[in-house]
Amino acid sequence: MYSKSLPYMLLLPATLFLCIFFIYPFTLVAWQAFTTDTGEFTSSFFQEMASHWKFNTALINTLLLALAVVPFQMALAIYMATLVNGMKRGRDAVLYIWTIPLGISDLAAGLIWLAIFEQSGFLNSFLHTLGVVEQPVGFLGYENKGIIFLAIVLAEIWRATSIVLVILVAGMGLIPKEYAEAAEVFGASRWQRFTRVTLPMLKPSLQTAMILRVILAFEVFAVVVALGGTNLPVLMSEVFTWQYELRDAHVAAAYALVILAISIAFTLLIMWALRVPKGARV
Amino acid sequence: MKPVKTLLSLTLATGLSAAAMGAANAEVLFWSTQANPPEEQQIMREKVLADFEGGADFAPSEGGPWLTRIQAELQAGEGKIGVLGSLHGDLIELSDGLVDLSELDTSSMNKTFLELGKLGTDEQKYIPWMQATYIMAANKKALEFLPEGADINALSYDQLIAWSKTMAEETGSPKFGFPAGPKGLKHRFFQGYMYPSYTNSMVTKFRSAEAELAWNKFKELWSYTNRSSTNFSFMQEQLLTDEVWVVFDHTARLADAFNQRPDDFIAFPAPAGPTGRGFMPVVVGMAVPNSAPDMEAAKNLISYMSQPEVQIETLRATNFFPVVDVELPDDMPASVKAAGAAVAAMSGSADANPGLLPVGLGDLGGKFNAVYVDAFERIVLAGQDVREVLDDQADSLRKIMEEAGAPCWAPDAPSEGACPVD
Amino acid sequence: MSQQIQPAKVMFDGPVHGRSPLHKYIFTGVVVLLCLWVLVPIYLLAVNTLSSPEDVNAFPKSLFPDLNTDSVSFFLNFAGVGQALWSSVKVATVTMVLSILAGAPAGYALSRFDFTGKSTFRVLVLMTRAFPLPLLALPLAVMYIRIGLDDSILGLALVHTTLALPFAVLITYSLFSGIPIELEEAAWTLGCSRLQAFQKVIFPLVLPGIAASAIFAFVISWNEVFAAAVLTIENRTLPAFLLQSLSFAPLHLKFAGGAVLVLPALIFIFLVRKYLFSMWGIANR
């Protein structure tokens, strides 16, 4: 059918890229997590990281945020994609609006949501105008960790759902219409058509979207810092703190490896959970 | 600026920009962590550096990229950066990669800062560029709540607490603001203001009974402090939005408030505690890395930046004060006038107790700061037991001092060998 | 933002037999709500951008700007913005081209062949995104200075390509996976070579999706700050240029800077939306 080397030829450009611009610097950095400046092998940096009083909080916050954001985002994006699919007119405009956040960086998103939640921000102004509050409320005060968490979740859902949406919409566009029509002829309800035809056919796109979202969710940083300040340490903010404030590249590298490890673990899990059996491919 | 000079700089500038087209590489690259705000960059380029012969390219950057970049150039042994401009604490870390600048004329400079610039070596590693300190600022609306008989220019910490308490109770919400956000300079408050004022020490008495009292006082102040302070990094913003009325911050981070609404705010000295009025002068330095492409031009730029008139232009641009003796003209911005008076009152007060920036810590400066920040987060935010936290953090502090082998600096008494933590 | 959708015109398509008008209204209402959810925060950013500094700091804030353009004009006249904008566009464009050239073949290989090392490669691609880039900036910068790629458009685009590559590979992989292999096989039986079959059958089908992943690449490059701040000095990209200044800027300038950053991205997505949506045409094969 094809020569054995063809797939490898196709992978070559991407692999070369990754080796030079990722594997090489990554190896240097990862090496730092295990060796001292004088080159002795040690696990003391990981111990220092794990025994630091913020480590557990940062780890738990990161996982909780991902858990609160990603599933909801997936569901919302699937729902939005089916809505778009059922539209005749205005489809392009609606899709354009929904994909706008795609072009907005996390820093800008943090800024936008800070303008809403801060003490003299739009939310307080709105509540004040309605007469709900007399004095502006300090939503993002350090005692309101729950509200801070919620604000971050909202901002993240607002910011990063469009990525999932575009991948899913592209995937849905590839599902042949005949399948749904056939299912309808056989008397399947809308819900059955969705669960028995659309979702299984969407699996490859779902897998892709979910893996990307989860990985990026573990690296959440700019929005958290904008809204939570130092109140809600996450793994990525600790990487920055150790690298640039505490100036300890070894521990920063150890933190980065932790992010990498949980990302890989979740990636493998999602790959397995949403695997597409060879025979079931269209 | 006099008209003649303007004309001169115009001719120079046009001539330069024409020349720059042909020889863009000849410009000295000034890599700075200061004068980052857009307005300040603009003034640095158009006013401060405009008259430098040969031209300078001002490139400000955030701390993280700034350090990464210069470290990369030092490692590679070549680069584009000619002059580094940054805080004492940043330059300490690059000490080994900095050229000796002893040959430059520094006769009119502040001697204390020059000594700091040696970074504990016998070479002049950096030349002082500008200085600042931390002061208090208040909205005039707050003045009516001052405690009976308190003099705003000679407050005590107890009076500040009483004042904040009255404001919180009378207005219905806390009106004291503290820069405890991610980019806030809270650690400098603990190191240079609270500790010297309560323990006459920064390091040695870190876990003393006096320190315990200081932290308890701060907890009391915190109960009348705006709850969102953990997001505040530049108190001028919260002053301008009226979220808070009384704040502590760096002079450069209060400037905007005075410049936008000069009639609404006043600046005044930091409060005093049982052992005096602790305050911390901040020094920013200029240095030349080993990897600089053109050593001579870089040194010339540093000499140029040290001239009195350029120092005054720098003050206009950045709200950082000169490090050479100059007579300030009367047309300075409101922020400079307000802050200048407060700084003079603070450093000239009878009970002034200056605490210097850490000396000789090398790249442990960040961890040193973290000891104080962690103590704050654990005691004040997480509500942990003061005594236990101080004991715990004192161990970290001792480890840092011993690892660095740094002798004590003011207000601690000089020590043989590493500064002890009792 | 001139594109106003008219809710009344959003019609329900597909099998609508027996759908009550109520359903249509609910459907339309949900769509409008979701549009507002996206647009309102952006509108608020615009309000802040187009208000005078005094208004940005005022409480309660008004929901309508007083159309004061001081902050915006400050930014647009800020020395170097034009050049930084141009650098950004150049870097993002090179990134877009490179990431598709390197990513799409890999995506195709992953979807069509089973070979040793396939899952290793997939995990490797993902790892790229799972490791904090700022830590990699130092070794990369040293390497660049030594080989002379430092402070160049191409050098930065190469790093951005590495960042965008996982998206390109994964999106093209799922696109190719969604196209039945029978289509290709049919073309082969009709005498097409593998390459011809790809050109004539597969490529037109995946073009919109490829365009979508190209946009991702562009946007990723556009918004990337850290590598840009370390690897470029005189050829700074706009985000690096602005964000270096933004975190220390007063509030009103922060918002203006944010808007300057967001607006070009909006325009770009608007320009390529046709590609993003032309997949509707091919869905009805």
PDB file of C-alpha atoms in Angstrom, chain B residues 43-156:
ATOM      1  CA  ILE B  43       9.720  60.958  28.555  1.00  0.00           C
ATOM      2  CA  MET B  44      12.847  58.818  28.931  1.00  0.00           C
ATOM      3  CA  ARG B  45      13.182  58.561  25.145  1.00  0.00           C
ATOM      4  CA  GLU B  46      12.156  62.067  24.178  1.00  0.00           C
ATOM      5  CA  LYS B  47      13.653  64.093  27.011  1.00  0.00           C
ATOM      6  CA  VAL B  48      16.134  62.263  29.179  1.00  0.00           C
ATOM      7  CA  LEU B  49      18.150  60.364  26.581  1.00  0.00           C
ATOM      8  CA  ALA B  50      17.614  62.726  23.677  1.00  0.00           C
ATOM      9  CA  ASP B  51      20.837  64.693  24.154  1.00  0.00           C
ATOM     10  CA  PHE B  52      23.141  61.719  24.530  1.00  0.00           C
ATOM     11  CA  GLU B  53      25.774  61.756  21.829  1.00  0.00           C
ATOM     12  CA  GLY B  54      25.666  58.597  19.765  1.00  0.00           C
ATOM     13  CA  GLY B  55      22.132  57.886  20.828  1.00  0.00           C
ATOM     14  CA  ALA B  56      20.627  55.448  23.279  1.00  0.00           C
ATOM     15  CA  ASP B  57      17.807  52.985  22.811  1.00  0.00           C
ATOM     16  CA  PHE B  58      15.713  52.789  25.950  1.00  0.00           C
ATOM     17  CA  ALA B  59      14.212  49.328  26.382  1.00  0.00           C
ATOM     18  CA  PRO B  60      12.275  48.830  29.607  1.00  0.00           C
ATOM     19  CA  SER B  61      11.131  45.370  30.563  1.00  0.00           C
ATOM     20  CA  GLU B  62       9.454  43.436  33.345  1.00  0.00           C
ATOM     21  CA  GLY B  63      11.660  41.793  35.960  1.00  0.00           C
ATOM     22  CA  GLY B  64      11.315  38.226  34.669  1.00  0.00           C
ATOM     23  CA  PRO B  65      12.216  38.782  31.022  1.00  0.00           C
ATOM     24  CA  TRP B  66      14.763  41.406  32.049  1.00  0.00           C
ATOM     25  CA  LEU B  67      16.730  38.926  34.106  1.00  0.00           C
ATOM     26  CA  THR B  68      16.324  36.028  31.673  1.00  0.00           C
ATOM     27  CA  ARG B  69      17.603  38.136  28.815  1.00  0.00           C
ATOM     28  CA  ILE B  70      20.706  39.504  30.530  1.00  0.00           C
ATOM     29  CA  GLN B  71      21.552  36.092  31.965  1.00  0.00           C
ATOM     30  CA  ALA B  72      21.370  34.670  28.451  1.00  0.00           C
ATOM     31  CA  GLU B  73      23.726  37.346  27.127  1.00  0.00           C
ATOM     32  CA  LEU B  74      26.183  36.812  29.971  1.00  0.00           C
ATOM     33  CA  GLN B  75      26.099  33.058  29.375  1.00  0.00           C
ATOM     34  CA  ALA B  76      26.608  33.471  25.655  1.00  0.00           C
ATOM     35  CA  GLY B  77      29.414  35.970  26.297  1.00  0.00           C
ATOM     36  CA  GLU B  78      28.058  38.432  23.750  1.00  0.00           C
ATOM     37  CA  GLY B  79      24.925  40.478  23.342  1.00  0.00           C
ATOM     38  CA  LYS B  80      23.196  43.722  22.571  1.00  0.00           C
ATOM     39  CA  ILE B  81      22.699  45.218  26.009  1.00  0.00           C
ATOM     40  CA  GLY B  82      25.056  48.088  26.811  1.00  0.00           C
ATOM     41  CA  VAL B  83      23.759  49.463  30.104  1.00  0.00           C
ATOM     42  CA  LEU B  84      21.637  47.801  32.768  1.00  0.00           C
ATOM     43  CA  GLY B  85      19.329  49.869  34.926  1.00  0.00           C
ATOM     44  CA  SER B  86      17.645  48.200  37.854  1.00  0.00           C
ATOM     45  CA  LEU B  87      17.131  47.920  41.571  1.00  0.00           C
ATOM     46  CA  HIS B  88      20.001  47.185  43.879  1.00  0.00           C
ATOM     47  CA  GLY B  89      18.445  43.780  44.574  1.00  0.00           C
ATOM     48  CA  ASP B  90      18.467  42.760  40.901  1.00  0.00           C
ATOM     49  CA  LEU B  91      22.015  43.912  40.268  1.00  0.00           C
ATOM     50  CA  ILE B  92      23.303  41.962  43.272  1.00  0.00           C
ATOM     51  CA  GLU B  93      22.521  38.773  41.435  1.00  0.00           C
ATOM     52  CA  LEU B  94      24.470  39.647  38.340  1.00  0.00           C
ATOM     53  CA  SER B  95      27.480  40.799  40.369  1.00  0.00           C
ATOM     54  CA  ASP B  96      29.949  38.441  38.680  1.00  0.00           C
ATOM     55  CA  GLY B  97      28.943  39.606  35.236  1.00  0.00           C
ATOM     56  CA  LEU B  98      29.356  43.338  35.878  1.00  0.00           C
ATOM     57  CA  VAL B  99      32.280  45.495  34.814  1.00  0.00           C
ATOM     58  CA  ASP B 100      34.202  47.606  37.374  1.00  0.00           C
ATOM     59  CA  LEU B 101      33.161  51.247  36.991  1.00  0.00           C
ATOM     60  CA  SER B 102      35.626  52.781  39.486  1.00  0.00           C
ATOM     61  CA  GLU B 103      37.159  54.969  36.752  1.00  0.00           C
ATOM     62  CA  LEU B 104      33.979  57.049  36.402  1.00  0.00           C
ATOM     63  CA  ASP B 105      33.702  60.381  38.211  1.00  0.00           C
ATOM     64  CA  THR B 106      31.384  59.907  41.177  1.00  0.00           C
ATOM     65  CA  SER B 107      32.529  62.828  43.345  1.00  0.00           C
ATOM     66  CA  SER B 108      29.093  64.422  43.652  1.00  0.00           C
ATOM     67  CA  MET B 109      27.269  61.177  44.439  1.00  0.00           C
ATOM     68  CA  ASN B 110      25.678  60.039  47.648  1.00  0.00           C
ATOM     69  CA  LYS B 111      28.409  58.076  49.480  1.00  0.00           C
ATOM     70  CA  THR B 112      26.082  55.546  51.125  1.00  0.00           C
ATOM     71  CA  PHE B 113      24.678  54.561  47.757  1.00  0.00           C
ATOM     72  CA  LEU B 114      28.139  54.320  46.193  1.00  0.00           C
ATOM     73  CA  GLU B 115      29.114  51.912  48.962  1.00  0.00           C
ATOM     74  CA  LEU B 116      25.978  49.840  48.260  1.00  0.00           C
ATOM     75  CA  GLY B 117      27.034  49.848  44.618  1.00  0.00           C
ATOM     76  CA  LYS B 118      30.145  47.845  45.434  1.00  0.00           C
ATOM     77  CA  LEU B 119      27.890  44.893  46.314  1.00  0.00           C
ATOM     78  CA  GLY B 120      30.273  43.798  49.029  1.00  0.00           C
ATOM     79  CA  THR B 121      33.254  43.572  46.609  1.00  0.00           C
ATOM     80  CA  ASP B 122      36.069  46.082  46.182  1.00  0.00           C
ATOM     81  CA  GLU B 123      34.911  47.020  42.668  1.00  0.00           C
ATOM     82  CA  GLN B 124      32.313  49.658  41.785  1.00  0.00           C
ATOM     83  CA  LYS B 125      29.764  47.191  40.339  1.00  0.00           C
ATOM     84  CA  TYR B 126      27.072  49.747  39.766  1.00  0.00           C
ATOM     85  CA  ILE B 127      26.735  53.527  39.775  1.00  0.00           C
ATOM     86  CA  PRO B 128      23.701  54.920  41.601  1.00  0.00           C
ATOM     87  CA  TRP B 129      21.116  56.119  39.085  1.00  0.00           C
ATOM     88  CA  MET B 130      18.229  57.400  41.167  1.00  0.00           C
ATOM     89  CA  GLN B 131      16.625  56.958  44.555  1.00  0.00           C
ATOM     90  CA  ALA B 132      13.228  56.773  46.154  1.00  0.00           C
ATOM     91  CA  THR B 133      11.610  55.658  49.358  1.00  0.00           C
ATOM     92  CA  TYR B 134       8.230  54.698  50.749  1.00  0.00           C
ATOM     93  CA  ILE B 135       5.879  57.217  52.306  1.00  0.00           C
ATOM     94  CA  MET B 136       2.264  57.601  53.344  1.00  0.00           C
ATOM     95  CA  ALA B 137      -0.419  59.397  51.377  1.00  0.00           C
ATOM     96  CA  ALA B 138      -3.943  60.356  52.342  1.00  0.00           C
ATOM     97  CA  ASN B 139      -7.080  61.682  50.785  1.00  0.00           C
ATOM     98  CA  LYS B 140      -7.926  64.994  52.483  1.00  0.00           C
ATOM     99  CA  LYS B 141     -11.333  63.536  53.360  1.00  0.00           C
ATOM    100  CA  ALA B 142      -9.521  61.347  55.876  1.00  0.00           C
ATOM    101  CA  LEU B 143      -8.059  64.215  57.887  1.00  0.00           C
ATOM    102  CA  GLU B 144     -11.199  64.959  59.895  1.00  0.00           C
ATOM    103  CA  PHE B 145     -10.959  61.471  61.422  1.00  0.00           C
ATOM    104  CA  LEU B 146      -7.416  61.955  62.772  1.00  0.00           C
ATOM    105  CA  PRO B 147      -7.135  61.098  66.452  1.00  0.00           C
ATOM    106  CA  GLU B 148      -7.215  63.978  68.949  1.00  0.00           C
ATOM    107  CA  GLY B 149      -3.849  65.794  69.089  1.00  0.00           C
ATOM    108  CA  ALA B 150      -2.155  63.767  66.357  1.00  0.00           C
ATOM    109  CA  ASP B 151       0.376  65.574  64.129  1.00  0.00           C
ATOM    110  CA  ILE B 152       0.176  64.144  60.612  1.00  0.00           C
ATOM    111  CA  ASN B 153       3.899  64.762  60.108  1.00  0.00           C
ATOM    112  CA  ALA B 154       4.852  62.876  63.266  1.00  0.00           C
ATOM    113  CA  LEU B 155       2.375  60.025  63.557  1.00  0.00           C
ATOM    114  CA  SER B 156       2.925  56.924  65.646  1.00  0.00           C
TER     115      SER B 156
END
